[in-house]
CSV table of C-alpha atoms and ligand atoms in Angstrom, one decimal:
chain,number,residue,atom,x,y,z
A,1,MET,CA,54.4,-44.2,33.4
A,2,THR,CA,57.1,-42.5,31.3
A,3,ARG,CA,60.0,-44.9,31.0
A,4,ILE,CA,63.3,-43.2,31.3
A,5,ILE,CA,66.2,-44.4,29.1
A,6,ARG,CA,69.7,-43.2,29.6
A,7,THR,CA,71.7,-45.3,27.2
A,8,VAL,CA,71.7,-46.0,23.5
A,9,GLU,CA,71.9,-49.8,24.1
A,10,GLU,CA,68.8,-49.8,26.3
A,11,TRP,CA,66.8,-47.8,23.8
A,12,GLN,CA,67.9,-50.1,20.9
A,13,ILE,CA,66.5,-53.1,22.8
A,14,LEU,CA,63.2,-51.4,23.4
A,15,ARG,CA,63.0,-50.2,19.8
A,16,SER,CA,63.6,-53.7,18.4
A,17,GLU,CA,60.7,-54.9,20.6
A,18,LEU,CA,58.2,-52.5,18.9
A,19,LYS,CA,56.2,-54.2,16.2
A,20,TYR,CA,56.8,-53.3,12.6
A,21,SER,CA,53.3,-51.8,12.3
A,22,ASP,CA,53.8,-49.6,15.4
A,23,THR,CA,54.3,-45.9,14.6
A,24,LEU,CA,56.8,-44.0,16.7
A,25,GLY,CA,56.7,-40.2,17.1
A,26,PHE,CA,59.9,-38.4,18.3
A,27,VAL,CA,60.2,-34.9,19.8
A,28,PRO,CA,63.9,-33.9,20.3
A,29,THR,CA,64.3,-31.2,23.0
A,30,MET,CA,67.0,-29.6,25.1
A,31,GLY,CA,64.7,-29.7,28.2
A,32,ALA,CA,63.3,-26.7,30.1
A,33,LEU,CA,60.0,-27.8,28.6
A,34,HIS,CA,57.2,-25.3,28.1
A,35,ALA,CA,53.8,-25.1,26.3
A,36,GLY,CA,55.6,-25.0,22.9
A,37,HIS,CA,57.1,-28.4,23.6
A,38,ALA,CA,53.8,-29.7,25.0
A,39,SER,CA,52.1,-28.9,21.7
A,40,LEU,CA,54.7,-30.9,19.7
A,41,ILE,CA,54.3,-33.8,22.2
A,42,LYS,CA,50.5,-33.7,22.0
A,43,ARG,CA,50.6,-33.8,18.2
A,44,SER,CA,53.0,-36.7,18.3
A,45,ILE,CA,50.8,-38.6,20.7
A,46,SER,CA,47.8,-38.0,18.6
A,47,GLU,CA,49.5,-39.3,15.4
A,48,ASN,CA,51.6,-42.2,16.6
A,49,GLY,CA,51.3,-45.4,18.6
A,50,TYR,CA,54.2,-44.5,20.8
A,51,THR,CA,56.0,-41.2,21.6
A,52,VAL,CA,59.6,-40.6,22.7
A,53,VAL,CA,60.9,-37.3,23.9
A,54,SER,CA,64.7,-36.7,24.1
A,55,ILE,CA,66.2,-34.3,26.6
A,56,PHE,CA,69.8,-33.4,25.7
A,57,VAL,CA,71.5,-30.0,26.0
A,58,ASN,CA,73.7,-30.4,23.0
A,59,PRO,CA,77.0,-28.6,23.7
A,60,THR,CA,78.1,-28.6,20.0
A,61,GLN,CA,75.4,-26.2,18.9
A,62,PHE,CA,76.4,-23.5,21.4
A,63,ASN,CA,78.9,-21.2,19.9
A,64,ASN,CA,79.0,-19.2,23.1
A,65,PRO,CA,80.2,-21.0,26.3
A,66,ASP,CA,78.3,-18.6,28.6
A,67,ASP,CA,75.0,-19.4,26.7
A,68,LEU,CA,75.6,-23.1,27.3
A,69,LYS,CA,76.4,-22.5,31.0
A,70,ARG,CA,73.3,-20.4,31.5
A,71,TYR,CA,70.9,-22.7,29.5
A,72,PRO,CA,68.2,-23.7,32.0
A,73,ARG,CA,68.3,-27.3,33.2
A,74,THR,CA,65.1,-28.6,34.9
A,75,GLU,CA,65.2,-32.3,34.5
A,76,SER,CA,62.8,-33.3,37.3
A,77,GLU,CA,60.1,-30.7,36.3
A,78,ASP,CA,60.5,-31.9,32.7
A,79,LEU,CA,59.9,-35.5,33.7
A,80,ASN,CA,56.8,-34.5,35.7
A,81,GLN,CA,55.5,-32.8,32.6
A,82,LEU,CA,56.2,-35.8,30.4
A,83,GLU,CA,54.4,-38.0,32.9
A,84,LYS,CA,51.4,-35.7,32.9
A,85,LEU,CA,51.3,-35.7,29.1
A,86,GLN,CA,51.5,-39.5,29.2
A,87,VAL,CA,54.7,-39.7,27.1
A,88,ASP,CA,55.8,-43.3,26.7
A,89,TYR,CA,59.6,-42.8,26.7
A,90,ALA,CA,62.1,-40.1,27.8
A,91,PHE,CA,65.5,-40.6,26.3
A,92,ILE,CA,68.1,-38.7,28.4
A,93,PRO,CA,71.6,-39.6,27.3
A,94,ASP,CA,74.9,-38.1,28.5
A,95,TYR,CA,77.6,-36.5,26.3
A,96,GLN,CA,79.6,-39.7,26.0
A,97,SER,CA,76.7,-41.7,24.7
A,98,ILE,CA,76.0,-39.2,21.9
A,99,TYR,CA,79.5,-38.2,21.1
A,100,PRO,CA,81.7,-41.3,21.5
A,101,ASP,CA,83.6,-39.8,18.5
A,102,ASP,CA,84.1,-36.5,20.4
A,103,PHE,CA,82.5,-34.6,17.5
A,104,TYR,CA,85.2,-35.6,15.0
A,105,TYR,CA,82.4,-36.4,12.6
A,106,LYS,CA,79.9,-33.8,11.7
A,107,VAL,CA,77.1,-33.0,9.3
A,108,THR,CA,77.7,-29.7,7.5
A,109,GLU,CA,75.3,-27.9,5.2
A,110,ASN,CA,76.8,-25.3,3.0
A,111,ASN,CA,74.0,-23.1,1.8
A,112,LEU,CA,71.0,-22.1,4.0
A,113,SER,CA,73.0,-22.8,7.2
A,114,LEU,CA,75.4,-19.9,6.3
A,115,THR,CA,72.6,-17.3,6.5
A,116,MET,CA,70.6,-15.8,9.4
A,117,GLU,CA,71.3,-17.9,12.6
A,118,GLY,CA,74.3,-19.3,10.9
A,119,THR,CA,75.9,-15.9,10.4
A,120,GLY,CA,75.8,-14.8,14.0
A,121,ARG,CA,76.5,-18.3,15.4
A,122,PRO,CA,79.2,-20.0,13.4
A,123,GLY,CA,79.1,-23.7,13.7
A,124,HIS,CA,75.6,-23.7,15.3
A,125,PHE,CA,73.9,-25.6,12.6
A,126,ASP,CA,76.8,-28.2,12.3
A,127,GLY,CA,76.0,-29.0,15.9
A,128,VAL,CA,72.2,-29.1,15.4
A,129,LEU,CA,72.3,-31.2,12.3
A,130,THR,CA,74.9,-33.6,13.7
A,131,VAL,CA,72.9,-34.2,16.9
A,132,VAL,CA,69.6,-34.5,15.1
A,133,MET,CA,71.2,-37.0,12.6
A,134,LYS,CA,72.5,-39.0,15.6
A,135,LEU,CA,69.2,-38.9,17.5
A,136,LEU,CA,67.2,-39.9,14.4
A,137,ASN,CA,69.6,-42.8,13.8
A,138,ILE,CA,69.3,-44.0,17.4
A,139,ILE,CA,65.6,-43.5,17.9
A,140,ARG,CA,64.5,-44.6,14.3
A,141,PRO,CA,61.1,-42.8,14.5
A,142,THR,CA,58.3,-42.8,12.0
A,143,ARG,CA,57.8,-39.1,12.4
A,144,SER,CA,59.7,-36.3,14.1
A,145,TYR,CA,58.3,-32.9,15.2
A,146,PHE,CA,60.0,-29.5,15.1
A,147,GLY,CA,58.7,-26.1,16.2
A,148,GLU,CA,58.3,-23.4,13.6
A,149,LYS,CA,59.8,-20.8,16.0
A,150,ASP,CA,63.1,-22.3,14.8
A,151,TYR,CA,62.0,-22.4,11.1
A,152,GLN,CA,65.5,-22.3,9.7
A,153,GLN,CA,66.4,-25.3,11.8
A,154,TYR,CA,63.2,-27.1,10.7
A,155,MET,CA,64.0,-26.4,7.0
A,156,LEU,CA,67.6,-27.6,7.4
A,157,VAL,CA,66.6,-30.8,9.2
A,158,LYS,CA,63.9,-31.5,6.6
A,159,LYS,CA,66.4,-31.0,3.7
A,160,MET,CA,69.0,-33.1,5.5
A,161,SER,CA,66.5,-36.0,5.8
A,162,GLU,CA,65.8,-35.7,2.1
A,163,ALA,CA,69.5,-35.3,1.1
A,164,PHE,CA,70.5,-38.5,3.1
A,165,PHE,CA,67.3,-40.5,2.1
A,166,MET,CA,66.4,-40.8,5.8
A,167,ASN,CA,63.3,-42.8,6.5
A,168,VAL,CA,61.5,-40.3,8.7
A,169,GLU,CA,58.7,-37.7,8.2
A,170,VAL,CA,59.8,-34.3,9.5
A,171,ILE,CA,56.8,-32.3,10.6
A,172,PRO,CA,56.6,-28.6,11.4
A,173,CYS,CA,54.4,-27.4,14.3
A,174,PRO,CA,53.1,-23.8,14.7
A,175,THR,CA,54.9,-21.4,17.2
A,176,VAL,CA,53.1,-21.2,20.5
A,177,ARG,CA,53.0,-17.6,22.0
A,178,ASP,CA,52.4,-16.1,25.3
A,179,SER,CA,49.2,-14.0,25.6
A,180,ASP,CA,51.3,-10.9,24.8
A,181,GLY,CA,52.6,-12.4,21.6
A,182,LEU,CA,56.1,-13.4,22.7
A,183,ALA,CA,57.1,-16.7,21.1
A,184,LEU,CA,57.7,-19.3,23.9
A,185,SER,CA,61.3,-20.3,24.4
A,186,SER,CA,63.3,-21.9,27.1
A,187,ARG,CA,65.5,-18.8,27.2
A,188,ASN,CA,62.6,-16.5,28.1
A,189,VAL,CA,63.0,-17.3,31.8
A,190,LEU,CA,66.5,-15.7,31.6
A,191,LEU,CA,65.0,-12.3,30.8
A,192,SER,CA,65.0,-9.6,33.5
A,193,LYS,CA,61.6,-8.3,34.5
A,194,GLU,CA,62.0,-5.1,32.5
A,195,ASP,CA,63.3,-7.0,29.4
A,196,ARG,CA,60.4,-9.4,29.6
A,197,GLN,CA,58.0,-6.5,29.5
A,198,ARG,CA,59.8,-5.1,26.5
A,199,ALA,CA,60.1,-8.4,24.6
A,200,PRO,CA,56.6,-8.7,23.0
A,201,LEU,CA,57.5,-5.6,20.8
A,202,PHE,CA,59.7,-8.0,18.9
A,203,ALA,CA,56.8,-10.2,17.7
A,204,GLN,CA,54.5,-7.2,17.3
A,205,LEU,CA,56.9,-5.4,14.9
A,206,LEU,CA,57.8,-8.6,13.0
A,207,GLN,CA,54.1,-9.1,12.3
A,208,SER,CA,53.5,-5.4,11.3
A,209,ASP,CA,53.3,-4.2,7.7
A,210,LYS,CA,56.6,-2.3,8.1
A,211,THR,CA,59.6,-3.1,6.0
A,212,ALA,CA,62.4,-5.2,7.5
A,213,GLU,CA,64.6,-2.1,7.7
A,214,GLN,CA,61.9,-0.1,9.5
A,215,VAL,CA,61.4,-3.0,12.0
A,216,LYS,CA,65.1,-3.1,12.6
A,217,VAL,CA,65.3,0.7,13.3
A,218,GLU,CA,62.3,0.7,15.6
A,219,LEU,CA,63.6,-2.3,17.6
A,220,GLN,CA,67.0,-0.5,18.0
A,221,GLN,CA,65.2,2.7,19.2
A,222,SER,CA,63.4,0.6,21.8
A,223,GLY,CA,66.6,-0.9,23.3
A,224,PHE,CA,67.0,-4.2,21.4
A,225,ALA,CA,70.3,-5.1,19.9
A,226,VAL,CA,69.3,-6.4,16.5
A,227,ASP,CA,71.3,-9.2,14.9
A,228,TYR,CA,69.1,-9.5,11.8
A,229,ILE,CA,65.7,-8.9,10.4
A,230,THR,CA,65.5,-10.8,7.1
A,231,ASP,CA,62.8,-11.6,4.6
A,232,PHE,CA,63.4,-14.9,2.9
A,233,GLU,CA,61.1,-17.1,0.8
A,234,GLY,CA,57.8,-15.7,2.1
A,235,ARG,CA,58.8,-15.5,5.8
A,236,ARG,CA,60.3,-12.7,7.9
A,237,TYR,CA,63.0,-13.9,10.3
A,238,GLY,CA,64.5,-12.0,13.2
A,239,ALA,CA,67.1,-12.3,16.0
A,240,VAL,CA,67.6,-9.8,18.8
A,241,TYR,CA,69.4,-9.5,22.1
A,242,LEU,CA,67.8,-8.1,25.2
A,243,GLY,CA,70.7,-7.9,27.7
A,244,LYS,CA,72.5,-11.2,27.2
A,245,VAL,CA,69.5,-13.1,26.1
A,246,ARG,CA,69.1,-13.9,22.4
A,247,LEU,CA,65.5,-14.2,21.1
A,248,ILE,CA,64.5,-15.4,17.7
A,249,ASP,CA,61.2,-15.5,15.9
A,250,ASN,CA,59.7,-15.6,12.4
A,251,ILE,CA,56.3,-15.2,10.8
A,252,GLU,CA,54.8,-15.9,7.4
A,253,LEU,CA,54.7,-12.7,5.4
A,254,LYS,CA,51.3,-11.4,4.2
A,255,GLN,CA,51.1,-11.2,0.4
A,256,ASN,CA,51.3,-7.4,0.2
A,257,VAL,CA,54.6,-7.1,2.1
A,258,SER,CA,57.8,-7.7,0.3
B,1,LIG,O1,65.4,-27.0,18.9
B,1,LIG,C1,66.1,-27.6,19.8
B,1,LIG,O2,65.7,-27.7,21.0
B,1,LIG,C2,67.4,-28.2,19.4
B,1,LIG,O3,68.1,-27.5,18.5
B,1,LIG,C3,67.3,-29.7,19.1
B,1,LIG,C4,66.5,-29.9,17.8
B,1,LIG,C5,66.7,-30.5,20.2
B,1,LIG,C6,68.7,-30.3,18.8
B,1,LIG,O4,69.6,-30.2,19.9
């Protein structure tokens, strides 16, 4: 049985009852769980004595109120999935539990967070880093798992854990893709039928041998609104819009592409 915890106090009691030698894996999510989340959860279960998954649609990381309103919320289906995966604990707090300070305190990074996702979405990473810091402080896991689809987020969380000497291992997990190559994302369900058919071209072009500029032009010619295609430290990152839906992806660059 997956035990559901909705308050910080309840979790803290359970956490203090875990033995010192018990390892605890943590997968933070915003719900609308898909096979990408399942792969993080399975990895956590295989590497730890206990696993806790949080579900919290974090309002402070949405720079666009419509995006927050549209974000899929599927709590009972999510709980069924956690049950099937045999997750020990589901932590599902409300806003007040996580933000008793009303977001007067925040974690800000002033370098990597100002590029790529940070450029088009001002304040986004302040919200992400703040909620992840809060969740890690509440859950106190041994290991925490992040999907490589959000590679910039993974790097920022990892560097935050190092900068603040946090006692947690931050582990990246490979992006899970649909059979047509589209990276799994909770936002994919919001795509219209036509846009869903067009979407795999994004991953295909990112993975091609073309330059970032060529990829950008070809995506624009195919009806994508391109936010950025950027090569950075051996990876190619991209963000596009299809209709109102924002998709992001990234891949490791092959040696011969610069
Ligand atoms: O990747 C996500 O789903 C979110 O950014 C996270 C890490 C759960 C923080 O809200």
